[in-house]
Amino acid sequence: METPSPSRTVTGRIDVHPRGFGFLVVQPSGSDEVLSAFIPPPELNPYLADDVVSATVTASEDGRWSASGLSLLKRPRQEVYGEAVLRKGAVHLRIDRDVANGDWPLETAGVEVQPQDAVVARVADGKAWLLRKLEPGTDRSLERIIVRHGLRRDFDPDVHAEVQRLLTVPHALGGRRDLRQVPTVTVDAPSTRVIDDAISVLPAGGDGALRLFVSIADPAEFVTEGSALDRVARERATSVYLAGAMLPMLPEALSTNWLSLVPGEDRLCLTVELRIDPEGRVTAADVYESLIRSWAKLSYTEVADYLDKGEVSEPMATVREAMPWFRAAAARLAVARAGRGGIEMSRDEARFTFDEETGEVSGIEAVRPTTAHAMVERFMVAANEAIAGWLIDRGVPALFRVQDEPEPQRVADLAAFAQHSGFGAGFGRRLTPLALAAFDRQIAGCTAEPALRSVLRRSLGPSRYTVVPAMHFGLAARAYLHFTSPIRRYADLSVHRALKQYLRGRRDFVHEDPAIEQLGVHLNERSRTAGRAEKDRHRVLEARVMASHVGSEFTGRITRVRPSGLLVQLDGMLVEANLPADALPGGPYQPDPRETSLVSASRTFTIGMPLQVRVASTDEQHGRVELALAG
């Protein structure tokens, strides 16, 4: 970016800080750099987070920018969450402090609203207009997150009417391959209600090759493009999993029942049949519309007990003959994956536990993936890769999932983090998929693994949807897409439509169709929004759980350096908490240019360093856990 002039008019997006101030975020066209200008509270009061405004920005002598003279150009946010307050005898709405700094006059339309009542309102003409008042006992933090990110719980009447019409239409079975006599199972957590993938296997023949079938529910047969169901699914883009609540992309009457691959019921699917040779190479892939019947719903625990200990559960008995061949297929694919590099996608996760009677969060625990998780992941990745290659070979445009090779500086930062954690990365100037796999194997099973993987994922950067096929670096895949979750992700549903159109004779496809790229841009944004909502919910519940641990000491590891302090991941619980710079002895502290270390005249704190810390305080409303150095 060229050296900016001291004062100029710009257009940018408002970012609200819950402490009462904000920033105007400006990214000049064609530049990767971002200008961030401070907005003082009086200027910020009439605006909401994500408002697009024009403003005058001025640079001070120390290079910091400030914004003034704001003028609203666009307001993407239509609804807000807040709590009623009295100001000078009138009811106002104290809007979610991550969304607005000021209290707005509340028009209640005759509904009785008391101070501290939680409401959802529409914003217009400088006022908040009551839409609904939350019932007593509602989880306010959950509702605040849903409204903050523009998510929806419910479906409109026209969507429900369309669902009811679909439920009366019998499945059209003609022209599909009948796989009902092939031993087929689903593998999920016991609580899973949306089951969109099933697996089958045929034993190896005389040439040593076996056949793996990955069958995926076929919502594209019923959710027609442009219908009310399609419009709402496209807008939502994905099901959103907020701990203790799930916001489905499709109504539950479809997603958990009529489309779901429940055992003992005939279901329409799209199947990819993979021929896997003894060395793990997928030598052929066939794709077709199918009719399946799941013989058993197995849990990850049941399958892991079989893979690890040879134990056969009662539900598994009907498919016992197939189980060794599932294990063989997974082992073969693992050998092929290892030969090209990349990382395993399954990882340790922090999972909340809830009281069965009250529904309140009761704790948090680290959950390690099992051998069953690894097996299912290999099957799904192989299916997604095979479909990507199948579509490319036939010139069918689709939404591919792409992850770029990380930049050299990100690789250097990861190597530095590894070194401070006691590991020798030695990547060189460029990280390759095989070098990534070697590092992945090096950290597997160590105490610092969760923290290392957290930094590793940030170093690799995000994946994205695009119509232009390219490599997925983390998986070391020449081409990759999402095919296996069409009930839960619109990207998968769009891939199913492309497949079905080709299978039914369409050939007039547009190369790298711009409409598909436009869809990818929308889905990328909605996926980011869902991710932010899930992270906000996770942080709120972390703070709720950690409130009972104030004063307790933990070991942890620095995972990120910021000007305001350090982020530290606590061992065992996978909680990431804040260690403020002003709470560190020997200050003041400043980050180094790459924000890999926090440095003072006497001490340095660097990402990867282990620390002994104490939980100092929690703030559930803003999802913050504050730490102090122990001792």
Short mmCIF file of N, CA and C in Angstrom, two decimals, residues 1-84:
data_model
loop_
_atom_site.label_atom_id
_atom_site.label_comp_id
_atom_site.label_asym_id
_atom_site.label_seq_id
_atom_site.Cartn_x
_atom_site.Cartn_y
_atom_site.Cartn_z
N MET A 1 0.85 -1.19 0.00
CA MET A 1 0.00 0.00 0.00
C MET A 1 0.89 1.24 0.00
N GLU A 2 0.51 2.26 -0.76
CA GLU A 2 1.28 3.48 -0.78
C GLU A 2 1.14 4.22 0.54
N THR A 3 2.13 5.09 0.85
CA THR A 3 2.07 5.87 2.08
C THR A 3 0.81 6.73 2.06
N PRO A 4 -0.07 6.60 3.07
CA PRO A 4 -1.34 7.30 3.03
C PRO A 4 -1.18 8.80 3.30
N SER A 5 -2.09 9.58 2.76
CA SER A 5 -2.14 11.00 3.10
C SER A 5 -2.69 11.16 4.50
N PRO A 6 -2.43 12.30 5.18
CA PRO A 6 -2.87 12.46 6.57
C PRO A 6 -4.37 12.37 6.76
N SER A 7 -5.17 12.77 5.77
CA SER A 7 -6.62 12.77 5.92
C SER A 7 -7.27 12.48 4.58
N ARG A 8 -8.29 11.60 4.59
CA ARG A 8 -8.98 11.29 3.34
C ARG A 8 -10.33 10.66 3.64
N THR A 9 -11.19 10.60 2.62
CA THR A 9 -12.51 9.99 2.76
C THR A 9 -12.46 8.57 2.24
N VAL A 10 -13.01 7.63 3.02
CA VAL A 10 -12.97 6.22 2.66
C VAL A 10 -14.33 5.58 2.93
N THR A 11 -14.49 4.37 2.42
CA THR A 11 -15.65 3.54 2.73
C THR A 11 -15.17 2.29 3.43
N GLY A 12 -15.82 1.94 4.53
CA GLY A 12 -15.38 0.77 5.29
C GLY A 12 -16.51 0.16 6.10
N ARG A 13 -16.14 -0.88 6.83
CA ARG A 13 -17.10 -1.63 7.64
C ARG A 13 -16.81 -1.41 9.11
N ILE A 14 -17.86 -1.27 9.92
CA ILE A 14 -17.69 -0.99 11.35
C ILE A 14 -17.50 -2.28 12.13
N ASP A 15 -16.50 -2.27 12.99
CA ASP A 15 -16.23 -3.37 13.92
C ASP A 15 -16.38 -2.80 15.33
N VAL A 16 -17.30 -3.37 16.11
CA VAL A 16 -17.61 -2.85 17.46
C VAL A 16 -16.85 -3.65 18.50
N HIS A 17 -16.20 -2.94 19.43
CA HIS A 17 -15.53 -3.60 20.55
C HIS A 17 -16.45 -3.52 21.77
N PRO A 18 -16.62 -4.64 22.50
CA PRO A 18 -17.58 -4.63 23.62
C PRO A 18 -17.22 -3.66 24.74
N ARG A 19 -16.00 -3.11 24.74
CA ARG A 19 -15.64 -2.14 25.78
C ARG A 19 -16.07 -0.72 25.45
N GLY A 20 -16.81 -0.55 24.34
CA GLY A 20 -17.44 0.74 24.12
C GLY A 20 -16.86 1.60 23.03
N PHE A 21 -15.92 1.09 22.28
CA PHE A 21 -15.38 1.84 21.15
C PHE A 21 -15.43 0.93 19.93
N GLY A 22 -14.93 1.42 18.81
CA GLY A 22 -14.99 0.61 17.61
C GLY A 22 -13.88 0.99 16.64
N PHE A 23 -13.88 0.29 15.50
CA PHE A 23 -12.91 0.56 14.46
C PHE A 23 -13.61 0.55 13.11
N LEU A 24 -13.12 1.39 12.22
CA LEU A 24 -13.55 1.35 10.83
C LEU A 24 -12.51 0.54 10.07
N VAL A 25 -12.94 -0.57 9.49
CA VAL A 25 -12.03 -1.48 8.80
C VAL A 25 -12.14 -1.23 7.31
N VAL A 26 -11.01 -0.87 6.70
CA VAL A 26 -10.98 -0.52 5.28
C VAL A 26 -9.93 -1.38 4.60
N GLN A 27 -10.32 -2.07 3.53
CA GLN A 27 -9.36 -2.81 2.71
C GLN A 27 -9.39 -2.25 1.30
N PRO A 28 -8.35 -1.47 0.94
CA PRO A 28 -8.34 -0.88 -0.41
C PRO A 28 -8.39 -1.95 -1.49
N SER A 29 -9.07 -1.63 -2.57
CA SER A 29 -9.21 -2.58 -3.68
C SER A 29 -7.84 -2.98 -4.22
N GLY A 30 -7.66 -4.30 -4.40
CA GLY A 30 -6.41 -4.81 -4.95
C GLY A 30 -5.28 -4.90 -3.96
N SER A 31 -5.56 -4.67 -2.67
CA SER A 31 -4.50 -4.71 -1.66
C SER A 31 -4.83 -5.76 -0.61
N ASP A 32 -3.77 -6.42 -0.08
CA ASP A 32 -3.96 -7.38 1.00
C ASP A 32 -3.89 -6.70 2.37
N GLU A 33 -3.44 -5.44 2.40
CA GLU A 33 -3.32 -4.74 3.66
C GLU A 33 -4.65 -4.14 4.07
N VAL A 34 -4.84 -4.00 5.40
CA VAL A 34 -6.09 -3.49 5.94
C VAL A 34 -5.80 -2.27 6.79
N LEU A 35 -6.56 -1.20 6.56
CA LEU A 35 -6.48 0.00 7.39
C LEU A 35 -7.53 -0.10 8.47
N SER A 36 -7.15 0.16 9.71
CA SER A 36 -8.08 0.10 10.84
C SER A 36 -8.04 1.44 11.56
N ALA A 37 -9.16 2.15 11.55
CA ALA A 37 -9.23 3.49 12.13
C ALA A 37 -10.11 3.48 13.36
N PHE A 38 -9.63 4.05 14.46
CA PHE A 38 -10.35 4.10 15.73
C PHE A 38 -11.58 4.99 15.62
N ILE A 39 -12.72 4.51 16.13
CA ILE A 39 -13.96 5.30 16.19
C ILE A 39 -14.27 5.58 17.66
N PRO A 40 -14.25 6.81 18.12
CA PRO A 40 -14.56 7.10 19.52
C PRO A 40 -16.04 6.86 19.80
N PRO A 41 -16.40 6.58 21.08
CA PRO A 41 -17.79 6.23 21.42
C PRO A 41 -18.85 7.20 20.90
N PRO A 42 -18.70 8.53 21.03
CA PRO A 42 -19.79 9.39 20.56
C PRO A 42 -20.08 9.23 19.07
N GLU A 43 -19.04 9.01 18.27
CA GLU A 43 -19.23 8.81 16.83
C GLU A 43 -19.87 7.46 16.54
N LEU A 44 -19.61 6.47 17.41
CA LEU A 44 -20.05 5.09 17.17
C LEU A 44 -21.51 4.86 17.54
N ASN A 45 -22.05 5.66 18.46
CA ASN A 45 -23.36 5.38 19.06
C ASN A 45 -24.48 5.06 18.08
N PRO A 46 -24.63 5.77 16.94
CA PRO A 46 -25.78 5.49 16.07
C PRO A 46 -25.58 4.29 15.15
N TYR A 47 -24.47 3.58 15.27
CA TYR A 47 -24.14 2.55 14.28
C TYR A 47 -24.09 1.16 14.89
N LEU A 48 -24.18 0.16 14.00
CA LEU A 48 -24.13 -1.24 14.39
C LEU A 48 -22.92 -1.90 13.75
N ALA A 49 -22.47 -3.00 14.35
CA ALA A 49 -21.41 -3.79 13.74
C ALA A 49 -21.82 -4.22 12.34
N ASP A 50 -20.86 -4.16 11.41
CA ASP A 50 -21.02 -4.54 10.00
C ASP A 50 -21.70 -3.48 9.16
N ASP A 51 -22.12 -2.37 9.76
CA ASP A 51 -22.61 -1.25 8.95
C ASP A 51 -21.50 -0.82 7.99
N VAL A 52 -21.89 -0.51 6.75
CA VAL A 52 -20.95 0.04 5.78
C VAL A 52 -21.15 1.55 5.76
N VAL A 53 -20.08 2.31 6.00
CA VAL A 53 -20.18 3.76 6.13
C VAL A 53 -19.08 4.43 5.32
N SER A 54 -19.32 5.70 4.99
CA SER A 54 -18.23 6.55 4.52
C SER A 54 -17.77 7.39 5.71
N ALA A 55 -16.51 7.75 5.72
CA ALA A 55 -15.96 8.50 6.85
C ALA A 55 -14.68 9.18 6.42
N THR A 56 -14.30 10.16 7.21
CA THR A 56 -13.00 10.79 7.04
C THR A 56 -12.03 10.15 8.02
N VAL A 57 -10.91 9.65 7.51
CA VAL A 57 -9.91 9.05 8.39
C VAL A 57 -8.68 9.95 8.40
N THR A 58 -8.10 10.08 9.58
CA THR A 58 -6.97 10.98 9.77
C THR A 58 -5.86 10.23 10.48
N ALA A 59 -4.64 10.39 9.99
CA ALA A 59 -3.48 9.73 10.59
C ALA A 59 -2.80 10.68 11.57
N SER A 60 -2.49 10.18 12.77
CA SER A 60 -1.76 10.98 13.76
C SER A 60 -0.26 10.84 13.53
N GLU A 61 0.53 11.54 14.28
CA GLU A 61 1.98 11.51 14.09
C GLU A 61 2.58 10.12 14.35
N ASP A 62 1.93 9.35 15.24
CA ASP A 62 2.47 8.01 15.52
C ASP A 62 1.96 6.96 14.54
N GLY A 63 1.24 7.39 13.48
CA GLY A 63 0.79 6.47 12.44
C GLY A 63 -0.56 5.84 12.70
N ARG A 64 -1.19 6.15 13.81
CA ARG A 64 -2.50 5.57 14.11
C ARG A 64 -3.59 6.39 13.43
N TRP A 65 -4.64 5.68 13.01
CA TRP A 65 -5.74 6.31 12.29
C TRP A 65 -6.95 6.49 13.20
N SER A 66 -7.71 7.53 12.97
CA SER A 66 -9.00 7.73 13.64
C SER A 66 -10.02 8.11 12.59
N ALA A 67 -11.29 7.80 12.86
CA ALA A 67 -12.37 8.05 11.91
C ALA A 67 -13.36 9.04 12.50
N SER A 68 -13.91 9.90 11.65
CA SER A 68 -14.92 10.86 12.08
C SER A 68 -15.85 11.14 10.90
N GLY A 69 -16.96 11.85 11.18
CA GLY A 69 -17.90 12.21 10.12
C GLY A 69 -18.51 11.01 9.43
N LEU A 70 -18.92 10.00 10.21
CA LEU A 70 -19.46 8.76 9.64
C LEU A 70 -20.83 9.00 9.00
N SER A 71 -21.06 8.32 7.87
CA SER A 71 -22.35 8.41 7.20
C SER A 71 -22.75 7.01 6.71
N LEU A 72 -23.95 6.56 7.09
CA LEU A 72 -24.38 5.20 6.78
C LEU A 72 -24.66 5.04 5.29
N LEU A 73 -24.08 3.98 4.70
CA LEU A 73 -24.33 3.62 3.31
C LEU A 73 -25.17 2.35 3.19
N LYS A 74 -24.92 1.38 4.07
CA LYS A 74 -25.61 0.10 3.99
C LYS A 74 -25.66 -0.53 5.37
N ARG A 75 -26.80 -1.14 5.71
CA ARG A 75 -26.96 -1.82 7.01
C ARG A 75 -27.38 -3.27 6.77
N PRO A 76 -26.42 -4.21 6.75
CA PRO A 76 -26.77 -5.62 6.51
C PRO A 76 -27.58 -6.22 7.65
N ARG A 77 -27.40 -5.72 8.85
CA ARG A 77 -28.04 -6.31 10.03
C ARG A 77 -29.42 -5.70 10.23
N GLN A 78 -30.45 -6.53 10.31
CA GLN A 78 -31.82 -6.05 10.47
C GLN A 78 -32.39 -6.30 11.86
N GLU A 79 -31.89 -7.35 12.53
CA GLU A 79 -32.41 -7.69 13.86
C GLU A 79 -31.28 -7.64 14.88
N VAL A 80 -31.65 -7.27 16.11
CA VAL A 80 -30.67 -7.21 17.19
C VAL A 80 -31.26 -7.85 18.44
N TYR A 81 -30.37 -8.35 19.27
CA TYR A 81 -30.74 -8.85 20.60
C TYR A 81 -30.35 -7.78 21.62
N GLY A 82 -31.14 -7.64 22.68
CA GLY A 82 -30.78 -6.71 23.74
C GLY A 82 -31.62 -6.92 24.97
N GLU A 83 -31.33 -6.12 26.00
CA GLU A 83 -32.09 -6.16 27.24
C GLU A 83 -32.62 -4.77 27.54
N ALA A 84 -33.86 -4.72 28.01
CA ALA A 84 -34.54 -3.44 28.25
C ALA A 84 -33.93 -2.73 29.44
#
